[in-house]
Every structure is written in structure tokens, then in C-alpha cells.
mmCIF file of N, CA and C in Angstrom:
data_model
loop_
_atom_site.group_PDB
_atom_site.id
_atom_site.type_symbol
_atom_site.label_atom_id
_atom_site.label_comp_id
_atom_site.label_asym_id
_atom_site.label_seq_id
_atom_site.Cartn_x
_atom_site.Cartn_y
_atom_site.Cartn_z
ATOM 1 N N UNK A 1 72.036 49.691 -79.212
ATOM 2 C CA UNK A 1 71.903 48.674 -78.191
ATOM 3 C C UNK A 1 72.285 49.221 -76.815
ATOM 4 N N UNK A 2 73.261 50.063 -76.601
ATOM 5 C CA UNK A 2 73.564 50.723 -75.716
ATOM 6 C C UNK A 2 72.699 51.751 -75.244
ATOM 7 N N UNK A 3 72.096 52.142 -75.786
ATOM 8 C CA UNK A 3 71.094 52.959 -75.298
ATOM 9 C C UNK A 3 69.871 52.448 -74.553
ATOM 10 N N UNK A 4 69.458 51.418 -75.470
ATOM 11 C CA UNK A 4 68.465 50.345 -74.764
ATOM 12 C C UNK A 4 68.839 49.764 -73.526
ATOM 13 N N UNK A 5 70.061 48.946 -73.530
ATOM 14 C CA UNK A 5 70.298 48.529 -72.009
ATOM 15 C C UNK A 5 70.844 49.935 -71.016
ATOM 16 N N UNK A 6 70.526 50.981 -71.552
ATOM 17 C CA UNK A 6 70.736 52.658 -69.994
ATOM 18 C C UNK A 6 69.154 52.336 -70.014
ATOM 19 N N UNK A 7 68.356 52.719 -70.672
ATOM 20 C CA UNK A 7 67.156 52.758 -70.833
ATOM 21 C C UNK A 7 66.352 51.531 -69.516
ATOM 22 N N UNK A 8 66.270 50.760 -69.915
ATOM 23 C CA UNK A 8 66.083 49.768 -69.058
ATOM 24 C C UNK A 8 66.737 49.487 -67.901
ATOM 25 N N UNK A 9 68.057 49.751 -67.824
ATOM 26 C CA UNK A 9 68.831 50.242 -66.485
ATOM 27 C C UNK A 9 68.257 51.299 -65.389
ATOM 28 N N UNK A 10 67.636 52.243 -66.354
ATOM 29 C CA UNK A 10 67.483 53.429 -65.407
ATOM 30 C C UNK A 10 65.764 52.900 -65.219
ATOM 31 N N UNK A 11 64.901 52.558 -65.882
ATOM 32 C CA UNK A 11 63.624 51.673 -65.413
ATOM 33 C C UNK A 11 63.661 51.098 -64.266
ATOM 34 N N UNK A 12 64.494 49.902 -64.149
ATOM 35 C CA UNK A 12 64.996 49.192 -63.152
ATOM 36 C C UNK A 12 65.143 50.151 -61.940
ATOM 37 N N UNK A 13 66.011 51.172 -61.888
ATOM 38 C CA UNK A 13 66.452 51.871 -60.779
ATOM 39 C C UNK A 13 65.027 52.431 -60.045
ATOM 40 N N UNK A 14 64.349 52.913 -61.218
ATOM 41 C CA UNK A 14 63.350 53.991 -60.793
ATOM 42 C C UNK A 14 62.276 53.041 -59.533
ATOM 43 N N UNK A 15 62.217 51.780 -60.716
ATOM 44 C CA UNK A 15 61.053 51.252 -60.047
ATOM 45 C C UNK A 15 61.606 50.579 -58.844
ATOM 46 N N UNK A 16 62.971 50.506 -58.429
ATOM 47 C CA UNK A 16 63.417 49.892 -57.359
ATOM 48 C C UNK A 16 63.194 50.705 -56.476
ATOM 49 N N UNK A 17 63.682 52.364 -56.767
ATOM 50 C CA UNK A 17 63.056 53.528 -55.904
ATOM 51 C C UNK A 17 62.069 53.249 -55.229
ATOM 52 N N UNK A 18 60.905 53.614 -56.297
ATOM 53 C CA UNK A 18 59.457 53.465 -55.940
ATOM 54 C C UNK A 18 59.088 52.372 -54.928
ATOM 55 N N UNK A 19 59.531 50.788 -54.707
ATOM 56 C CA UNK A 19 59.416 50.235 -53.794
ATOM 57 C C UNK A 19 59.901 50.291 -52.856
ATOM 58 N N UNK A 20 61.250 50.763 -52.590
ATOM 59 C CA UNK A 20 61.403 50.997 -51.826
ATOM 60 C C UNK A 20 60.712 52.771 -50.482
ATOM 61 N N UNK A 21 60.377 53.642 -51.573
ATOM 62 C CA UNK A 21 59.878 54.382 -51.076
ATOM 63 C C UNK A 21 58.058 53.677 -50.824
ATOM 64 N N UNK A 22 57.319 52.801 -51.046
ATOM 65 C CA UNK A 22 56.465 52.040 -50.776
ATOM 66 C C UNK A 22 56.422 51.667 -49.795
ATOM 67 N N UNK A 23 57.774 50.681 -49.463
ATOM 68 C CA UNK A 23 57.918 50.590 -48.246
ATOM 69 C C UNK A 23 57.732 51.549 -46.680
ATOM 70 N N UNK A 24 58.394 52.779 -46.889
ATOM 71 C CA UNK A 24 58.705 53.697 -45.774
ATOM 72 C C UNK A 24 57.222 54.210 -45.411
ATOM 73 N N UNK A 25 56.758 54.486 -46.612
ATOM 74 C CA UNK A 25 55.046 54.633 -46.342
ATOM 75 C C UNK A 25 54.209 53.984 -45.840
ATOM 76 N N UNK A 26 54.068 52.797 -45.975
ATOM 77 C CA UNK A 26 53.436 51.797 -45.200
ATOM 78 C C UNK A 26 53.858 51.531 -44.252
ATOM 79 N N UNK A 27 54.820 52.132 -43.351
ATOM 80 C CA UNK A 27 54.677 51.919 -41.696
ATOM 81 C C UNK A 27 53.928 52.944 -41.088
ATOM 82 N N UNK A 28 53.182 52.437 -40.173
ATOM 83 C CA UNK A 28 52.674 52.988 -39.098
ATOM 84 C C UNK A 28 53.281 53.714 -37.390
ATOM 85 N N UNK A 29 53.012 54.781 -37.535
ATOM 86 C CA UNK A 29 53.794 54.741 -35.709
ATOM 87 C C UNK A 29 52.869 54.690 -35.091
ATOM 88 N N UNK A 30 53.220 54.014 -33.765
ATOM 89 C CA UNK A 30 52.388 52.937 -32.486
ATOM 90 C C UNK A 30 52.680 53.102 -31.182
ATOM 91 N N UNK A 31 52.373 53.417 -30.009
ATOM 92 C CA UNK A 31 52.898 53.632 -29.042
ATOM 93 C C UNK A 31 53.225 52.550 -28.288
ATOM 94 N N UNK A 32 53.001 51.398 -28.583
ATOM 95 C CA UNK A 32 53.892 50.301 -28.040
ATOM 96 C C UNK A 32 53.448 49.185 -28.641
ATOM 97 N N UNK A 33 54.298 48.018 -28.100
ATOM 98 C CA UNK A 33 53.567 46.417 -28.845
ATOM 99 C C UNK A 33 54.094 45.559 -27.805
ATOM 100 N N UNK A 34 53.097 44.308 -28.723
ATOM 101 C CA UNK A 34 53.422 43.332 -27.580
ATOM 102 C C UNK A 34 54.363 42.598 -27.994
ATOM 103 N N UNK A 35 55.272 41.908 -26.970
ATOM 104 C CA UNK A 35 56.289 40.773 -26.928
ATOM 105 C C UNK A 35 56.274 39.714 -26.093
ATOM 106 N N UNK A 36 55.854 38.336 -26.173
ATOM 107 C CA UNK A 36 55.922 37.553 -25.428
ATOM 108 C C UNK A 36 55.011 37.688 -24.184
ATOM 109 N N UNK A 37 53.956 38.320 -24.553
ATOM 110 C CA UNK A 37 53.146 38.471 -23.033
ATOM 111 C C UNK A 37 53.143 39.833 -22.801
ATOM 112 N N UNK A 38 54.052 39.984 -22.703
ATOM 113 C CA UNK A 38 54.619 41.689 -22.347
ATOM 114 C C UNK A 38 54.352 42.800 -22.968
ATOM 115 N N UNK A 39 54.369 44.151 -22.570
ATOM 116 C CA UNK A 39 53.637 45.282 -23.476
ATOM 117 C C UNK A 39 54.834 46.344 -23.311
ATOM 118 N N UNK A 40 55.452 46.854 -24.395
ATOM 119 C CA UNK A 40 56.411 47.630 -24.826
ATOM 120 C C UNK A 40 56.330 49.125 -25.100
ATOM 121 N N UNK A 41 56.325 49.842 -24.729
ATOM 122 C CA UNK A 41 56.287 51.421 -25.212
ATOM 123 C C UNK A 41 57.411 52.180 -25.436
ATOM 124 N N UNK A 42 56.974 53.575 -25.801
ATOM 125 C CA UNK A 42 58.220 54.578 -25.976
ATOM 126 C C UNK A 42 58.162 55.225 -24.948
ATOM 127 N N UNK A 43 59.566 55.270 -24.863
ATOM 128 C CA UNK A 43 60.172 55.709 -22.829
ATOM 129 C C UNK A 43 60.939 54.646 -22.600
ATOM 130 N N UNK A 44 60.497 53.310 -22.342
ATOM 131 C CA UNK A 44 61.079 52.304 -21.698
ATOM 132 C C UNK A 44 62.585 52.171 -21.903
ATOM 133 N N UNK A 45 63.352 51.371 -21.236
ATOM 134 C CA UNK A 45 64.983 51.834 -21.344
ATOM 135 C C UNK A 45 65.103 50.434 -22.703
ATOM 136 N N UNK A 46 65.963 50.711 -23.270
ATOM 137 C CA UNK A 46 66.675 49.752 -24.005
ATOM 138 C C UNK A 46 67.255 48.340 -23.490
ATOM 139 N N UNK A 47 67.485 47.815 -22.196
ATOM 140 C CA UNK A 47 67.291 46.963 -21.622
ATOM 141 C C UNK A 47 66.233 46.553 -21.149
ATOM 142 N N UNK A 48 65.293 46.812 -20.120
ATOM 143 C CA UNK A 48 64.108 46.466 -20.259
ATOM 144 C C UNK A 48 63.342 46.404 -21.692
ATOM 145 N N UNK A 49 63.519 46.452 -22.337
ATOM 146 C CA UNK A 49 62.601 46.257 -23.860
ATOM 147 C C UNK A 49 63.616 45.174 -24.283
ATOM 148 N N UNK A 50 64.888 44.866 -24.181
ATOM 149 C CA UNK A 50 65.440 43.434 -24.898
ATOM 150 C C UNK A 50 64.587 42.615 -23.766
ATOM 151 N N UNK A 51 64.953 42.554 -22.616
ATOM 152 C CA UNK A 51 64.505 41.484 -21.771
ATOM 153 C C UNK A 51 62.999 41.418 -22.058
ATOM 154 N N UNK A 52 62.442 41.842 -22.034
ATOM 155 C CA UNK A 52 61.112 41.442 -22.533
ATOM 156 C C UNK A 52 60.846 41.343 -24.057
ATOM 157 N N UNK A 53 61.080 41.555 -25.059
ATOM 158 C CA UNK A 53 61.212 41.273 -26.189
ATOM 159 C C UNK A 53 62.243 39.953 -26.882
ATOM 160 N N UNK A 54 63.479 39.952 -26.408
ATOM 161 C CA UNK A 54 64.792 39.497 -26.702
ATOM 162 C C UNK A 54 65.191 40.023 -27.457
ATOM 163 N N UNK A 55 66.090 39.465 -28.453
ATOM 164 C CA UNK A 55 66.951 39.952 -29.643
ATOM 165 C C UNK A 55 66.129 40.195 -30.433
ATOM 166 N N UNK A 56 67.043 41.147 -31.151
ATOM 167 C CA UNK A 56 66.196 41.438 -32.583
ATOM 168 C C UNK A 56 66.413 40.656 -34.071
ATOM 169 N N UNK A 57 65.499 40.811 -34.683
ATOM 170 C CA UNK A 57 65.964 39.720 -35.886
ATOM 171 C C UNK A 57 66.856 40.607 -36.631
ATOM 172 N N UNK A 58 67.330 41.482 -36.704
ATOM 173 C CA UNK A 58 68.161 42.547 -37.123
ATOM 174 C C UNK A 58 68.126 43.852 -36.364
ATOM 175 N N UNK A 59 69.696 44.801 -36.698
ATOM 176 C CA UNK A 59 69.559 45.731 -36.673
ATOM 177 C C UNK A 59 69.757 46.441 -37.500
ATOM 178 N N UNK A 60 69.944 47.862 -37.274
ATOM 179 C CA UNK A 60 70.059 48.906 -38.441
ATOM 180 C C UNK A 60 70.195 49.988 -38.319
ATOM 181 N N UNK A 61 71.256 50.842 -39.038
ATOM 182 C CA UNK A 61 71.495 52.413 -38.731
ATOM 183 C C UNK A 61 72.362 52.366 -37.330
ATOM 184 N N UNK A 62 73.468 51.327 -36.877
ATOM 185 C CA UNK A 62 74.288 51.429 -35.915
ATOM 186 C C UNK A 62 74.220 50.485 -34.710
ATOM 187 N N UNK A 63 73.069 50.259 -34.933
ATOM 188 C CA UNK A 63 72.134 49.400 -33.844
ATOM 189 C C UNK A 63 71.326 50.591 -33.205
ATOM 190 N N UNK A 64 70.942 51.393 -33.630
ATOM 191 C CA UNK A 64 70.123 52.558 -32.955
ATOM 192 C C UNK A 64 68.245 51.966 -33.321
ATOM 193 N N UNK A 65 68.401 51.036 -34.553
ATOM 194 C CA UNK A 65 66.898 50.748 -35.321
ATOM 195 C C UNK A 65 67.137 49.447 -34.951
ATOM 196 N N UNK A 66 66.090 48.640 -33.670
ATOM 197 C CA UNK A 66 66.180 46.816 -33.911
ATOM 198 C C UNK A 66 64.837 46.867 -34.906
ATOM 199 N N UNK A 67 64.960 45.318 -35.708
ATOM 200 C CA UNK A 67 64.304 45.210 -36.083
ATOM 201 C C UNK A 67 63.500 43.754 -36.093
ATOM 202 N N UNK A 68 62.137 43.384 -35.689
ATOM 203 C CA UNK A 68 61.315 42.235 -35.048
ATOM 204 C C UNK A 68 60.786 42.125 -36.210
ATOM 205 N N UNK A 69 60.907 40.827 -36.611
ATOM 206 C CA UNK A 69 60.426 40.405 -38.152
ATOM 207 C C UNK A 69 59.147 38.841 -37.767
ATOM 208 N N UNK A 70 58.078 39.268 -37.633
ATOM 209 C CA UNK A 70 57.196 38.248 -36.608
ATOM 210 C C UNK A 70 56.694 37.911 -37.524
ATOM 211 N N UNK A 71 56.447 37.906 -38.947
ATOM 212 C CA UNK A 71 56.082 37.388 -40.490
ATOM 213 C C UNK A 71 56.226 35.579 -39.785
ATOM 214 N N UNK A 72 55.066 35.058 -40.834
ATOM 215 C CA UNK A 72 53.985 35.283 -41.140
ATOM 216 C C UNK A 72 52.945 35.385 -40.047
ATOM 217 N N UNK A 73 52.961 35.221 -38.880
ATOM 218 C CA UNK A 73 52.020 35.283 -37.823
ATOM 219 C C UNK A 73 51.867 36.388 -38.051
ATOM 220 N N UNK A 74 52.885 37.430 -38.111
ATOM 221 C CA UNK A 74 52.432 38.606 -37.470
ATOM 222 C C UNK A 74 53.100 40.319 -38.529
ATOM 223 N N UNK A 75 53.593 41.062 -37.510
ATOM 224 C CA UNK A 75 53.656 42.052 -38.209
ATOM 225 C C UNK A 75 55.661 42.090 -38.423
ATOM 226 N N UNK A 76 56.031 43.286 -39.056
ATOM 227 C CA UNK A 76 57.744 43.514 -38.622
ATOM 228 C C UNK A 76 57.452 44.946 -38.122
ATOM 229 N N UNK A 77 58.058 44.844 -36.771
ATOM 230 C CA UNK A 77 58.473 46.174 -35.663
ATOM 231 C C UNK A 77 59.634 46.563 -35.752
ATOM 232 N N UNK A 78 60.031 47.911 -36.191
ATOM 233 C CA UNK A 78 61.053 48.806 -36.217
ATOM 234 C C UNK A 78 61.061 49.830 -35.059
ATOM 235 N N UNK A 79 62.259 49.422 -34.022
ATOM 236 C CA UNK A 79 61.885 50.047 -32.911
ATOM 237 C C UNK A 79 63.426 50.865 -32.936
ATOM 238 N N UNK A 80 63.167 52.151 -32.749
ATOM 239 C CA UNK A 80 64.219 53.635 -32.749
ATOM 240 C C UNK A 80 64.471 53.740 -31.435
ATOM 241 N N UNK A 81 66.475 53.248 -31.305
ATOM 242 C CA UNK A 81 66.541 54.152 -29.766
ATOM 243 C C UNK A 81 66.835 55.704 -30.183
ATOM 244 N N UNK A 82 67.102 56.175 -28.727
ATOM 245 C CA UNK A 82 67.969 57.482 -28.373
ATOM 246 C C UNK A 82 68.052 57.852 -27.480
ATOM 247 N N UNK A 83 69.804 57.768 -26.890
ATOM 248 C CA UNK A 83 69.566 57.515 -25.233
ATOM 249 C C UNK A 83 69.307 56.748 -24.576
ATOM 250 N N UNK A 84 69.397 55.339 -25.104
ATOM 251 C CA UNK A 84 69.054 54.316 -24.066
ATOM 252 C C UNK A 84 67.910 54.401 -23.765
ATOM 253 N N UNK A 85 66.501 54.569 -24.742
ATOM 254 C CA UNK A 85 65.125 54.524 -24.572
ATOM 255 C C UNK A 85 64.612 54.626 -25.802
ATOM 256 N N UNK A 86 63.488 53.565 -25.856
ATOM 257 C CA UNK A 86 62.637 53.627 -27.267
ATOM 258 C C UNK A 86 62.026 54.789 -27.242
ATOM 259 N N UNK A 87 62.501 55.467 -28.642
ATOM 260 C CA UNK A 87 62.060 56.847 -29.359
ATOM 261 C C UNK A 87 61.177 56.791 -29.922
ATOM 262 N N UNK A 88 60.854 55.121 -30.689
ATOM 263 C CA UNK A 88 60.019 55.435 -32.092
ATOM 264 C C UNK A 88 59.524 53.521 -32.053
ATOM 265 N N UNK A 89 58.505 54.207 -32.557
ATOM 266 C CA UNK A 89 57.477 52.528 -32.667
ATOM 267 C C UNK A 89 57.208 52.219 -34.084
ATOM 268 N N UNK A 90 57.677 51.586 -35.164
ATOM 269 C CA UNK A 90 56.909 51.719 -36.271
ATOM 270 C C UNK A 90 56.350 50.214 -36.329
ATOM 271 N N UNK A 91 55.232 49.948 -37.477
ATOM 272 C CA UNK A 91 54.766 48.889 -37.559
ATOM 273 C C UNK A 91 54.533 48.879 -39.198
ATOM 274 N N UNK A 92 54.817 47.362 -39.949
ATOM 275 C CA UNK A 92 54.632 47.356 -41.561
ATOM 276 C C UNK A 92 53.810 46.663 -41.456
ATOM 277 N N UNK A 93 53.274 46.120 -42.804
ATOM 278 C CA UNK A 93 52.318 45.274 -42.688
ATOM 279 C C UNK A 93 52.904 43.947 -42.557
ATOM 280 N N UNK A 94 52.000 42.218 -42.946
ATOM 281 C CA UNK A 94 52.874 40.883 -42.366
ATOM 282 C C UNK A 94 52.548 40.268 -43.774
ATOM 283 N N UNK A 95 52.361 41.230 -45.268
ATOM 284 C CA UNK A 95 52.403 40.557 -46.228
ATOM 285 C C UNK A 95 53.811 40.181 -46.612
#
């Protein structure tokens, strides 16, 4: 019995892997997006991109990764500082 529930334990893990590595694959990098009217790129300072964006629906990795969760209208944007300027644009899908 013990063997069966590692067995299925380690199933579990694998396939939790796998989605999650699913995930990282299915983003896209983008050289900017829109917010509220407004058009966002990499360069722009980290203040100018809140004020035109606002808050993020999360952050992540320190607050260095915000993250814009625009489901179901739309898409979730993972935006990378460094230096007080967007580094990195990613885009997932809005399933």
C-alpha cells in the first residue's frame, strides 16, 4: 500500500511539473501593451508604467515581476523590471 500511495505521489508531482512548465511556454515576449488608453513598452521607467497602467494584480520575485491579470476580457501581462525600467514584456493566453 505504501508503495502505491509514493507511486501516485510522485505522478501527482510530475504532472504538476509538466503544467507548470506548460505554463512558462506559453508566454509570449511583446514589446509593449496597452493600459487604459495608453501604450507601454520596454525602456519606460517604472513609474511612468504604474501611472499609466496602475497597480498590479500581483507581484512576484521581490516586486521586480508585476503581474496584470485582465482575464476574462483579456490577456495576463508579466512585466520584468531592472533598474527602474521595464526589461521584459511577457504575454499568456486569457483561457
Amino acid at each position: 500500500m505504501k508503495k502505491r500511495a509514493w507511486v501516485l505521489s510522485l505522478i501527482v508531482k510530475v504532472m504538476a511539473l509538466m503544467g507548470v512548465t506548460a505554463v512558462v511556454y506559453a508566454l509570449d515576449d511583446v514589446s509593449n501593451m496597452r493600459c487604459n488608453g495608453a501604450i507601454v513598452e520596454i525602456g519606460d521607467q517604472q513609474f511612468e508604467f504604474q501611472k499609466k497602467c496602475g497597480s498590479p494584480t500581483v507581484t512576484e520575485e521581490n516586486g521586480q515581476v508585476w503581474v496584470y491579470d485582465l482575464r476574462p476580457e483579456g490577456f495576463v501581462y508579466y512585466v520584468s523590471f531592472s533598474d527602474g525600467k521595464v526589461e521584459r514584456i511577457q504575454v499568456g493566453g486569457n483561457d
